[in-house]
GROMACS .gro file of C-alpha atoms in nm:
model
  446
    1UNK     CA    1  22.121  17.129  17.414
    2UNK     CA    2  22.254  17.467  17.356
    3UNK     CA    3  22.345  17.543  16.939
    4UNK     CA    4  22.486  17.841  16.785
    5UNK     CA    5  22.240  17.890  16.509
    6UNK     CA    6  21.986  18.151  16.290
    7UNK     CA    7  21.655  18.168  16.313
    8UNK     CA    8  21.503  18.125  15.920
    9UNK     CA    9  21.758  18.130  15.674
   10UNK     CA   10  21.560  18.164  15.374
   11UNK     CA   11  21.664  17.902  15.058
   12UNK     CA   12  21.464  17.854  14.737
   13UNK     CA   13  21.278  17.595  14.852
   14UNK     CA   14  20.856  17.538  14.700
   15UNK     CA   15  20.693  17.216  14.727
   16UNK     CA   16  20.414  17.153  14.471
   17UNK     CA   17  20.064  17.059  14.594
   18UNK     CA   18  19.975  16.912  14.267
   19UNK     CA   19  19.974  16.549  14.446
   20UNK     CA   20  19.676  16.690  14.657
   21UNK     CA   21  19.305  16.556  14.638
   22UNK     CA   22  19.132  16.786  14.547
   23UNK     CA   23  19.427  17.044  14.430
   24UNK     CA   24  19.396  17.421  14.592
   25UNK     CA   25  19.422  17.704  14.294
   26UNK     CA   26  19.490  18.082  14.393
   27UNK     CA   27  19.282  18.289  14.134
   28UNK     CA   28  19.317  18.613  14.093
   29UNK     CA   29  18.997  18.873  13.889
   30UNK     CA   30  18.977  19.249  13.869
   31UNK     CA   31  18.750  19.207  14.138
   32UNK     CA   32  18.551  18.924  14.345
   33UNK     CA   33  18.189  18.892  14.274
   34UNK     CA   34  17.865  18.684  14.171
   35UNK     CA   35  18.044  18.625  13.805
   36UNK     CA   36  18.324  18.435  13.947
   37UNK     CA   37  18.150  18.249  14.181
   38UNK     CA   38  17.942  18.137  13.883
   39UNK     CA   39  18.219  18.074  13.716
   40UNK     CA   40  18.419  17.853  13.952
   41UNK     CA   41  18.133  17.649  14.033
   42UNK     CA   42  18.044  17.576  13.675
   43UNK     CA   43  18.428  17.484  13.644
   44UNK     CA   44  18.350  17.213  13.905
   45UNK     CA   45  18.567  17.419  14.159
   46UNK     CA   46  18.479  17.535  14.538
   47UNK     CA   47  18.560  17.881  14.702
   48UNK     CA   48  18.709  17.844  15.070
   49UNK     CA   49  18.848  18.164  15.059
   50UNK     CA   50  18.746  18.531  14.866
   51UNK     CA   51  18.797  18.860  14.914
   52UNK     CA   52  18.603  19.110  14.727
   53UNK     CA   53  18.794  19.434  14.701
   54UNK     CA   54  19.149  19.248  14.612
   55UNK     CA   55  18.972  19.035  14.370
   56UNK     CA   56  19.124  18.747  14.487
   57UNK     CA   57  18.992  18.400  14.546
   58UNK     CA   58  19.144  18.049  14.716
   59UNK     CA   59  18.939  17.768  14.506
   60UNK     CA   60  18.969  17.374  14.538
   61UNK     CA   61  18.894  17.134  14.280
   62UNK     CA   62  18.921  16.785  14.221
   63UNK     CA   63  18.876  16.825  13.840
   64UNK     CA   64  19.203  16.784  13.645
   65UNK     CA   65  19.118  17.039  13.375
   66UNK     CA   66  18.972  17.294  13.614
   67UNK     CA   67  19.237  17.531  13.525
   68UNK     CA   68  19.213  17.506  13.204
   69UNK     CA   69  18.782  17.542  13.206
   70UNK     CA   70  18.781  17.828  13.471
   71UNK     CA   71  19.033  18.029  13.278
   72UNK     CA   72  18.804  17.933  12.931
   73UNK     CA   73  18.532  18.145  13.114
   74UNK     CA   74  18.682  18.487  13.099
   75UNK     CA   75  18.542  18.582  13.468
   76UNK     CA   76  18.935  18.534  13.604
   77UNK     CA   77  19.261  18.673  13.520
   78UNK     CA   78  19.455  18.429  13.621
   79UNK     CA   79  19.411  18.052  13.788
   80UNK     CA   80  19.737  17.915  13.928
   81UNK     CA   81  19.825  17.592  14.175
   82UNK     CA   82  19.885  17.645  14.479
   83UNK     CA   83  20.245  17.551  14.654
   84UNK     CA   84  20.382  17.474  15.065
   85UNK     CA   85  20.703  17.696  15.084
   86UNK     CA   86  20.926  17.648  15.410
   87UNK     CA   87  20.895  18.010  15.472
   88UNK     CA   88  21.043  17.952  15.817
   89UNK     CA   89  21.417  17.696  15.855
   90UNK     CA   90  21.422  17.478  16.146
   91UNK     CA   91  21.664  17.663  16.372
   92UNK     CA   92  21.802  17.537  16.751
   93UNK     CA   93  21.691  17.820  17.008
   94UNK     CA   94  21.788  17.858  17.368
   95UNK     CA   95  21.588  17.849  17.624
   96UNK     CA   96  21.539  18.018  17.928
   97UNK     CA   97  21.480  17.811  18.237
   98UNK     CA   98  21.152  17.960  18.447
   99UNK     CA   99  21.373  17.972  18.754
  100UNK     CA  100  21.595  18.260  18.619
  101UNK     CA  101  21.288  18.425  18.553
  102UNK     CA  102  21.231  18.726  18.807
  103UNK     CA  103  20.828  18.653  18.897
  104UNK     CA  104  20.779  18.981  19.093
  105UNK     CA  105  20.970  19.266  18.801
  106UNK     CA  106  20.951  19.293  18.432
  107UNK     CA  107  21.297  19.512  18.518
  108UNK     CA  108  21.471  19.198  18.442
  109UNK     CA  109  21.449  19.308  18.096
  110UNK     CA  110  21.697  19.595  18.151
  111UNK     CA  111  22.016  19.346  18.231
  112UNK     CA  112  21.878  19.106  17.974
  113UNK     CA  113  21.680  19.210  17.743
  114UNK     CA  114  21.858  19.457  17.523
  115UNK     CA  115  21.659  19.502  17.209
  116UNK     CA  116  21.409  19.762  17.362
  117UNK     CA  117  21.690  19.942  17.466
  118UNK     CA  118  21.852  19.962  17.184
  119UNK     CA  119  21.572  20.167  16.956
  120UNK     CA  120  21.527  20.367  17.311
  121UNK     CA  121  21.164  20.214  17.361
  122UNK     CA  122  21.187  20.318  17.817
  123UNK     CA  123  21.223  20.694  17.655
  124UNK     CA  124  20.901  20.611  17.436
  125UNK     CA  125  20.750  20.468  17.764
  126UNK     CA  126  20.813  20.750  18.000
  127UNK     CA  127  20.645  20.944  17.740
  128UNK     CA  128  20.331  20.784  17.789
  129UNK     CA  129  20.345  20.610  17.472
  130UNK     CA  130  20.328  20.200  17.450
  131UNK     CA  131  20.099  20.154  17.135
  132UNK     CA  132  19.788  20.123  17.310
  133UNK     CA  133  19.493  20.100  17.074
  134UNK     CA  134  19.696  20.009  16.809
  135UNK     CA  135  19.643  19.697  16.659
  136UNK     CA  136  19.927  19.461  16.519
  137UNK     CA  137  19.854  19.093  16.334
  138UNK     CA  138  20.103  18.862  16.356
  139UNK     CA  139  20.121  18.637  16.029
  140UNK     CA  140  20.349  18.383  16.147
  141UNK     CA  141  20.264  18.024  16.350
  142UNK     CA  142  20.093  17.961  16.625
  143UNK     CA  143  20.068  18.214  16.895
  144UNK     CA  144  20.051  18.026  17.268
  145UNK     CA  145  19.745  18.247  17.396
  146UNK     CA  146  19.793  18.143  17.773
  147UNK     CA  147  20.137  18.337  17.800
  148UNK     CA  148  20.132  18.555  18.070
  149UNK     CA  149  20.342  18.800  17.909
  150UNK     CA  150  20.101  18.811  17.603
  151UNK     CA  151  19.772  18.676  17.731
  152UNK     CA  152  19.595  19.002  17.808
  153UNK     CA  153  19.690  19.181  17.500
  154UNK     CA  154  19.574  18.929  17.236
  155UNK     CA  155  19.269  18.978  17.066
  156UNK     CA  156  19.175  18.562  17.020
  157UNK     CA  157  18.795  18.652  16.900
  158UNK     CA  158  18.989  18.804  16.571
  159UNK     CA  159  19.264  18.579  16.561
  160UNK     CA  160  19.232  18.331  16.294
  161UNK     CA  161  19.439  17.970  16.132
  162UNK     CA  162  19.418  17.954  15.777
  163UNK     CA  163  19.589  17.635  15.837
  164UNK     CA  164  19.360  17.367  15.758
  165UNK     CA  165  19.309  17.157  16.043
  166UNK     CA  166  19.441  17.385  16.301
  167UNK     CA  167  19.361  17.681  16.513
  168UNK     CA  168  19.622  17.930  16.564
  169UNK     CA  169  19.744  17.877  16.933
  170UNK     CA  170  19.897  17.558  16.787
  171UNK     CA  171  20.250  17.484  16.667
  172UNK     CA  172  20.501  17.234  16.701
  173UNK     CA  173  20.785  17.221  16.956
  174UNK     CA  174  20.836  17.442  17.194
  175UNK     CA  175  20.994  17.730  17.052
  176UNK     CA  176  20.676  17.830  16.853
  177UNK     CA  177  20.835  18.141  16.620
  178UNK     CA  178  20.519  18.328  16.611
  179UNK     CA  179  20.478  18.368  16.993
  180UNK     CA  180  20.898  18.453  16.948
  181UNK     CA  181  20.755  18.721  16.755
  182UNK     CA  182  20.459  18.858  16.916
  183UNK     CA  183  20.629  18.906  17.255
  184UNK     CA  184  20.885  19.129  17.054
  185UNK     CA  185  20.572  19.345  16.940
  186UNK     CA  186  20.390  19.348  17.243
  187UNK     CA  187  20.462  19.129  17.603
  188UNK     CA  188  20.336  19.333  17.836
  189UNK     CA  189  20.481  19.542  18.137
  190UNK     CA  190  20.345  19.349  18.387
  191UNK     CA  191  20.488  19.151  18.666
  192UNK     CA  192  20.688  18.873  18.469
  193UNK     CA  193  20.967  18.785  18.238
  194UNK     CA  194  21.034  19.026  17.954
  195UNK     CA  195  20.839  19.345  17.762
  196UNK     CA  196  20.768  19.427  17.432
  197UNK     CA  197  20.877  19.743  17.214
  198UNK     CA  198  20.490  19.821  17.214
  199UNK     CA  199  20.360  19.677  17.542
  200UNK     CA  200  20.020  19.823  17.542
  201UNK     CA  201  19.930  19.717  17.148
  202UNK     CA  202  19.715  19.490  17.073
  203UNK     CA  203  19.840  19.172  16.933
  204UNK     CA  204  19.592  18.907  16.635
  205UNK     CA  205  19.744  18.616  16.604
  206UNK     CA  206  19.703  18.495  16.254
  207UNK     CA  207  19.826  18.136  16.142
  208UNK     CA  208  20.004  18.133  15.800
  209UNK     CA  209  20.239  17.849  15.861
  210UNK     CA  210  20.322  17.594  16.087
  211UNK     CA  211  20.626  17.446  16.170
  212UNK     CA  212  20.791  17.713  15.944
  213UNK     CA  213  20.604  17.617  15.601
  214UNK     CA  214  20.210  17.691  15.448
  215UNK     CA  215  20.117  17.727  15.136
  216UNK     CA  216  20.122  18.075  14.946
  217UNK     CA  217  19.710  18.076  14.954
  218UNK     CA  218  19.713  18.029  15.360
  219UNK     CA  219  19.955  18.390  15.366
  220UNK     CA  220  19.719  18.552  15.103
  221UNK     CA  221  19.461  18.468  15.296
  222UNK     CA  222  19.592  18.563  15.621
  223UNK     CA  223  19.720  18.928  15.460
  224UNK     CA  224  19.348  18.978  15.336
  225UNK     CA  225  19.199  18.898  15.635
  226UNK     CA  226  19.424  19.095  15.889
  227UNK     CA  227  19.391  19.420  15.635
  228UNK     CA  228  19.020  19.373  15.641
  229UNK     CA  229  18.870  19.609  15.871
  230UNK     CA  230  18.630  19.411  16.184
  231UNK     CA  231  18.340  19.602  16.111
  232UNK     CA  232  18.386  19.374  15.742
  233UNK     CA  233  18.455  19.058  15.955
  234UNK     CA  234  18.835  19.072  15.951
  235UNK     CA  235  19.116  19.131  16.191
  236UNK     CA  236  19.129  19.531  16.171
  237UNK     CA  237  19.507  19.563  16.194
  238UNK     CA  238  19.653  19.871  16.173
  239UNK     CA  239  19.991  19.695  16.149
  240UNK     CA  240  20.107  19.319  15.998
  241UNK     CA  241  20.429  19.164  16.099
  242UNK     CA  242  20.590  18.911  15.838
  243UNK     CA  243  20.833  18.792  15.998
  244UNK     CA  244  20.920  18.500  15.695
  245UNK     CA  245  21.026  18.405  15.343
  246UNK     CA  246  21.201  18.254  15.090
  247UNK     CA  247  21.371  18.357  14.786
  248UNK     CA  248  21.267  18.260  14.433
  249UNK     CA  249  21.366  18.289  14.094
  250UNK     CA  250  21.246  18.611  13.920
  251UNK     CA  251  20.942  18.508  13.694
  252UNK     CA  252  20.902  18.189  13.939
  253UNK     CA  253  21.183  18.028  13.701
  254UNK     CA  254  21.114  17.687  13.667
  255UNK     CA  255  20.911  17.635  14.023
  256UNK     CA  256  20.638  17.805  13.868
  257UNK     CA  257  20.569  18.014  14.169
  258UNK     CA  258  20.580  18.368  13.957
  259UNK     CA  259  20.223  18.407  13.937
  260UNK     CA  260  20.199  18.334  14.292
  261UNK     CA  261  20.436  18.595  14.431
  262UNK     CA  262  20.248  18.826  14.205
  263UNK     CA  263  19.952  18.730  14.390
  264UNK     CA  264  20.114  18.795  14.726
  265UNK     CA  265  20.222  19.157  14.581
  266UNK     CA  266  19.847  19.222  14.490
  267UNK     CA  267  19.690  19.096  14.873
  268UNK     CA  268  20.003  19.331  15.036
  269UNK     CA  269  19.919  19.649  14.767
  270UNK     CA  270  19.549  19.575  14.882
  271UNK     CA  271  19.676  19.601  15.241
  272UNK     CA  272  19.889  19.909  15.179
  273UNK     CA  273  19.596  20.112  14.966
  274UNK     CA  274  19.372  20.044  15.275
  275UNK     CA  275  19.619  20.219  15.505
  276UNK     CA  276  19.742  19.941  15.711
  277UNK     CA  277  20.138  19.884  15.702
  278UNK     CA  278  20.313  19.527  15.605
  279UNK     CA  279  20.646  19.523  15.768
  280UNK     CA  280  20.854  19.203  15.692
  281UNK     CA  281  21.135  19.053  15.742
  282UNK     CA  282  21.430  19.114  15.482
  283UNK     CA  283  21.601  18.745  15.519
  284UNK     CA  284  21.891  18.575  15.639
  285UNK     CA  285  22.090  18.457  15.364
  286UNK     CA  286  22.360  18.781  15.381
  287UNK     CA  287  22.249  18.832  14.989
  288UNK     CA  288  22.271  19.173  14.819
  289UNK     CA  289  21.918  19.256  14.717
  290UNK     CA  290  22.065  19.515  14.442
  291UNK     CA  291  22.256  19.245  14.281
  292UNK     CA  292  22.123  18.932  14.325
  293UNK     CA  293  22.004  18.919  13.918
  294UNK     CA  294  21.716  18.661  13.896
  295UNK     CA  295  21.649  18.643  14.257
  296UNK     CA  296  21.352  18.789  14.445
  297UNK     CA  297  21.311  18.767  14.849
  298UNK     CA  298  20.920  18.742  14.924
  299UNK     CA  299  20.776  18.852  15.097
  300UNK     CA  300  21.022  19.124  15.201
  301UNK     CA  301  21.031  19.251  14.801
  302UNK     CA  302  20.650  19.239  14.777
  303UNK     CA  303  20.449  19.543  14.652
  304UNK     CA  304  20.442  19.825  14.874
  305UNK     CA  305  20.525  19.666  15.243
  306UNK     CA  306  20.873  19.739  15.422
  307UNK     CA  307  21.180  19.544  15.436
  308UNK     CA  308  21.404  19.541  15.787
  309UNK     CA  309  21.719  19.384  15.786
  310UNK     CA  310  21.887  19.313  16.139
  311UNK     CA  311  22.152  19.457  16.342
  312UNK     CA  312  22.316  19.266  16.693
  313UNK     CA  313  22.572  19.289  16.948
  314UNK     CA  314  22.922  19.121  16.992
  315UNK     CA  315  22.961  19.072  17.291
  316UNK     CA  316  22.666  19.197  17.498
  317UNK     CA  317  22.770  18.964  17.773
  318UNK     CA  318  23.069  19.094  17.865
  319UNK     CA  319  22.999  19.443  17.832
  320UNK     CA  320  22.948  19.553  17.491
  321UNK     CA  321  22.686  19.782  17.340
  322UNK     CA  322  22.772  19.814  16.978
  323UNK     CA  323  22.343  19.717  16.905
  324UNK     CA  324  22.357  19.844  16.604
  325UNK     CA  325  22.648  19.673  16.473
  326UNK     CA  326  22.502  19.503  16.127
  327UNK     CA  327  22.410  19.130  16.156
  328UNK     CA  328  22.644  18.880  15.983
  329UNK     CA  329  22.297  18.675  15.808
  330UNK     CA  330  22.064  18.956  15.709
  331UNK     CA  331  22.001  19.053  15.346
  332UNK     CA  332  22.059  19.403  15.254
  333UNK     CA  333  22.027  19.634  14.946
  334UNK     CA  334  21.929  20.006  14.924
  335UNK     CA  335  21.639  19.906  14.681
  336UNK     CA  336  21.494  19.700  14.917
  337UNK     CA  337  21.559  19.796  15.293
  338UNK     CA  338  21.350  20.050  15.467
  339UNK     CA  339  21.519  20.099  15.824
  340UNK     CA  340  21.690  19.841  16.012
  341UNK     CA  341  21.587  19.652  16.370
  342UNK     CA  342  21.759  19.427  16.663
  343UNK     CA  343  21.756  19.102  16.506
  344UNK     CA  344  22.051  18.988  16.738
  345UNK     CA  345  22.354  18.771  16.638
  346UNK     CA  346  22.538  18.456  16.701
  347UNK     CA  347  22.907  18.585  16.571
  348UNK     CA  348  23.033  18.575  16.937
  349UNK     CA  349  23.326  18.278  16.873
  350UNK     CA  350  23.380  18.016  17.187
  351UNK     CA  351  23.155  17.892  17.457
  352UNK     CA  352  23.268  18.080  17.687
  353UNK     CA  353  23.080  18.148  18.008
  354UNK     CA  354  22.918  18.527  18.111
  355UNK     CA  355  22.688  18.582  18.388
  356UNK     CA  356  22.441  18.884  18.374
  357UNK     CA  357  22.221  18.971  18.698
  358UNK     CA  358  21.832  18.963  18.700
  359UNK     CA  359  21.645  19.203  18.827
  360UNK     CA  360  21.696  19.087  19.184
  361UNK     CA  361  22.044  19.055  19.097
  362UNK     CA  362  22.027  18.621  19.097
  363UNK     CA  363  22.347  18.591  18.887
  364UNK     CA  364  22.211  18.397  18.488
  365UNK     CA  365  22.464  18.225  18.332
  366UNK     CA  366  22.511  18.105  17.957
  367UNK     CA  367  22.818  18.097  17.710
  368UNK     CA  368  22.866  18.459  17.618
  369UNK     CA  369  22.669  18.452  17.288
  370UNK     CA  370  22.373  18.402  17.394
  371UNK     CA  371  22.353  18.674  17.528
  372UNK     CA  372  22.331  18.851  17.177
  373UNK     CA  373  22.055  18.719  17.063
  374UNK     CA  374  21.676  18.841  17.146
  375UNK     CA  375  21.509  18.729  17.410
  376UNK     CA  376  21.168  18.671  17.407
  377UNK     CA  377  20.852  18.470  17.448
  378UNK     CA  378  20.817  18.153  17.377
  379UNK     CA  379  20.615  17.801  17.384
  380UNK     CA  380  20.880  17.731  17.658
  381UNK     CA  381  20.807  18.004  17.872
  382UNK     CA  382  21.102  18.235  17.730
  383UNK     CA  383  21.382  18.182  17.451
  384UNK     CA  384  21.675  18.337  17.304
  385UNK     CA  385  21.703  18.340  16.883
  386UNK     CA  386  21.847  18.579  16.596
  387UNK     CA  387  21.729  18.654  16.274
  388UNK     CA  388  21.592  18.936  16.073
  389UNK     CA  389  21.241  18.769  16.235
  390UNK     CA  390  21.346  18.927  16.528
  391UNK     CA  391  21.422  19.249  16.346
  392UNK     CA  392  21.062  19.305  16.169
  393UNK     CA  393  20.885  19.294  16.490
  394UNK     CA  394  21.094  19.550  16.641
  395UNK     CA  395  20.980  19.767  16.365
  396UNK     CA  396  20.632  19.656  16.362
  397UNK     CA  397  20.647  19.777  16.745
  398UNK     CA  398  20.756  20.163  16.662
  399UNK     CA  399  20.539  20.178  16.418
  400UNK     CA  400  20.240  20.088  16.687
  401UNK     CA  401  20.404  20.405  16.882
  402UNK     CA  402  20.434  20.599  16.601
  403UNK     CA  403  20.052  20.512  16.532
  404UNK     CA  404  19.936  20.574  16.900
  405UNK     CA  405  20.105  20.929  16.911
  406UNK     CA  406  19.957  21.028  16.586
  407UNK     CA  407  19.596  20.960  16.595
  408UNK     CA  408  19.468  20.929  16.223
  409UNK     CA  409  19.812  20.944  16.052
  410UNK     CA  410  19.785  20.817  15.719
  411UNK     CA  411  19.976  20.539  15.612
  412UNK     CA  412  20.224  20.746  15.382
  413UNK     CA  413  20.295  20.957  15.681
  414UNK     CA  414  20.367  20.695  15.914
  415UNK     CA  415  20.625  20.540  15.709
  416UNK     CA  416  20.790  20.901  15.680
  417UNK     CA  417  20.797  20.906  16.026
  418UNK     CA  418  20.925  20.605  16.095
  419UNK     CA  419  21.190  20.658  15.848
  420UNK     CA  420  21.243  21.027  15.904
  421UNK     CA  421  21.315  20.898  16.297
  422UNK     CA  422  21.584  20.659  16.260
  423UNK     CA  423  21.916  20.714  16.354
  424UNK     CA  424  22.146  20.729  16.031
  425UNK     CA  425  22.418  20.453  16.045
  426UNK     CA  426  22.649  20.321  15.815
  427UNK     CA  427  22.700  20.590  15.504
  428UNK     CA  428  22.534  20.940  15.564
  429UNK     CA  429  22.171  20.908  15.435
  430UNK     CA  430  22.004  20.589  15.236
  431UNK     CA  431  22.249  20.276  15.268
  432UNK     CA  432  22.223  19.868  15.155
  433UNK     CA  433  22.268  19.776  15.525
  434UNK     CA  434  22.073  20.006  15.753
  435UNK     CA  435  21.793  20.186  15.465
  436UNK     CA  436  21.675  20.489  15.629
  437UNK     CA  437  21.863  20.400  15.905
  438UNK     CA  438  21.740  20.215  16.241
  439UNK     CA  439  21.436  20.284  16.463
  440UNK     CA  440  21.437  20.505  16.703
  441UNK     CA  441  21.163  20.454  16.924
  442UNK     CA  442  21.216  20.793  17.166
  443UNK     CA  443  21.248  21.020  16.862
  444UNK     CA  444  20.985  20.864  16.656
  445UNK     CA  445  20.725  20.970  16.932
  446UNK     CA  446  20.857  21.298  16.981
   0.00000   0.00000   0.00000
């Protein structure tokens, strides 16, 4: 059944686990050593996850006053409960049946697929630039690894779940948002269905959520991990894609979840100070980051990471090419967007039928608005959504370019760039909508 609808619209939304046996505790220390272990254990507490250099530590513990007799020790800053967030709504998607899928010529993309032509990614191409050797985590859900169109650029010996219970080519339905996602980044120009913005990177999958919601300690985690280099046992990104959220209270309000998204800020700082860029997802709730008082979008407002909001066509279907027309869902504020991506939209009014031709020219039809949404990779085989989740990844993928063409650019540098490279829309120079401006994929390669 075919639905107009958004991928993730982000709501204020935490779920406590404080019903758990044992109960999981993020704690946070200057740094991670041989003193806190101490301590937690003498707390009656158990480490499952720790990283060193962030100082930062996942603990469980079925003693009711552990809190209370870690934080007596003085080896921690802070010891705080865990929560499950639904980072990601449940959305309706539509699919792509595998017959309209040309089997012999990824150019079916280029009467399809418009988001890589939109930020000019063939001119990036033809330039011999498709972020080869560039690696790009993917904190999201599962990622399917038997895709075709994402098989052979996954790296599954790094990929990781920090989803108990689960390893990260699982998910639920068939859409699976993180394989949505990945094929954005990176599907690969080969002989089938669609092609990423950075077809030659190299994709880690690492599970966060599943089925849209995790707990704040399985994100931490997965940040930590992907920003840990693989020489130190973690995923060596160069690049993570958030492509979630949800919006809290300033000071966690009455959720309690403030020392938690400071947590978050300190694992994405930890990421940023060791030169690997977080790119995430601004959110779909249309709010004005500026003004929005007590309200905080994470992970999109945490520490030093980008926010991308999301720009779509009306119309694509029947012959327009307004792509950077501003999305009717994204959030938006000068303080907090960095550049804008194709995120797609579902504005389009009527169900009206438009037929595009593959590759082959086989006429594909489906009611015009579907046709302005991204298309993409999914559990399914392929899939059509919106949503700035489809927006992040676009920006992850220039980035990966960006990366590739500049061999040992520094972080700072390679968020000039991508910056520097966007094409200004909306008001001449920084604006709520658009940031910087939106990604240029040709230029930023230049």
């Amino acid at each position: 059944m075919i639905r107009k609808a958004f991928v993730a619209t982000f709501v204020l939304a935490v779920a406590s686990l404080a019903s758990a046996e044992p109960r999981t505790y993020v704690v946070s220390a200057a740094r991670w050593g041989a003193a806190q272990e101490a301590a937690v254990a003498a707390a009656g507490g158990r480490v499952s996850f720790q990283h060193d250099g962030a100082g930062l530590a996942v603990v469980t513990s079925d003693n009711a006053d552990f809190a209370a007799a870690l934080s007596a020790s003085g080896a921690v800053q802070r010891v705080d409960e865990d929560m499950v967030v639904q980072w990601q709504q449940p959305t309706n998607t539509v699919e792509l049946d595998e017959a309209a899928v040309n089997p012999n010529n990824d150019t079916f993309y280029t009467n399809i697929q418009w988001a890589p032509q939109s930020v000019e990614a063939p001119a990036a191409w033809a330039a011999g630039f498709t972020g080869s050797g560039v690696r790009v985590a993917i904190i999201d859900g599962g990622i399917y690894s038997a895709h075709p169109d994402l098989a052979g650029n996954l790296d599954v010996a790094a990929s990781r779940s920090f989803v108990p219970g689960t390893n990260f080519n699982e998910d639920t339905g068939t859409f699976w948002h993180g394989t949505h996602v990945a094929g954005i980044v990176a599907a690969i120009d080969n002989s089938t269905g669609v092609v990423g913005i950075a077809p030659g990177a190299t994709l880690v999958g690492v599970k966060a959520l599943h089925n849209g919601s995790g707990a704040f300690s399985w994100i931490i985690s997965a940040i930590l991990y992907a920003a840990t280099p693989l020489s130190a046992g973690g995923g060596g990104a160069d690049i993570i894609n958030m492509s979630l959220g949800a919006e809290f209270e300033r000071g966690g309000g009455n959720t309690g979840a403030g020392p938690l998204v400071a947590a978050m800020n300190k694992a994405v700082n930890y990421a940023d100070r060791n030169g690997v860029l977080v790119v995430s997802a601004a959110g779909n709730s249309a709010l004005d980051l500026d003004h929005t008082g007590s309200v905080i979008a994470v992970p999109a407002q945490s520490g030093s990471g980008i926010a991308v909001s999301a720009t779509g066509p009306e119309g694509f279907g029947l012959g327009a090419t307004n792509f950077r027309r501003i999305s009717s869902y994204t959030n938006y504020g000068t303080s907090a967007i960095t550049v804008a991506g194709p995120g797609g939209d579902a504005t389009l009014p009527g169900e009206d039928p438009c037929t595009k031709l593959t590759a082959t020219g086989a006429p594909l039809t489906r009611p015009c608005w579907v046709f302005d949404l991204v298309l993409s990779t999914s559990r399914a085989g392929y899939t059509w959504a919106a949503g700035t989740s489809m927006a992040a990844p676009a920006v992850s993928a220039v980035a990966a370019l960006i990366r590739q063409a500049n061999p040992g650019i520094s972080l700072g540098a390679l968020k000039n760039r991508l910056a520097q490279s966007a094409d200004d829309e909306g008001k001449q120079g920084r604006d709520p909508l658009y940031g910087r401006g939106f990604v240029n994929a040709r230029k930023a390669v230049q």
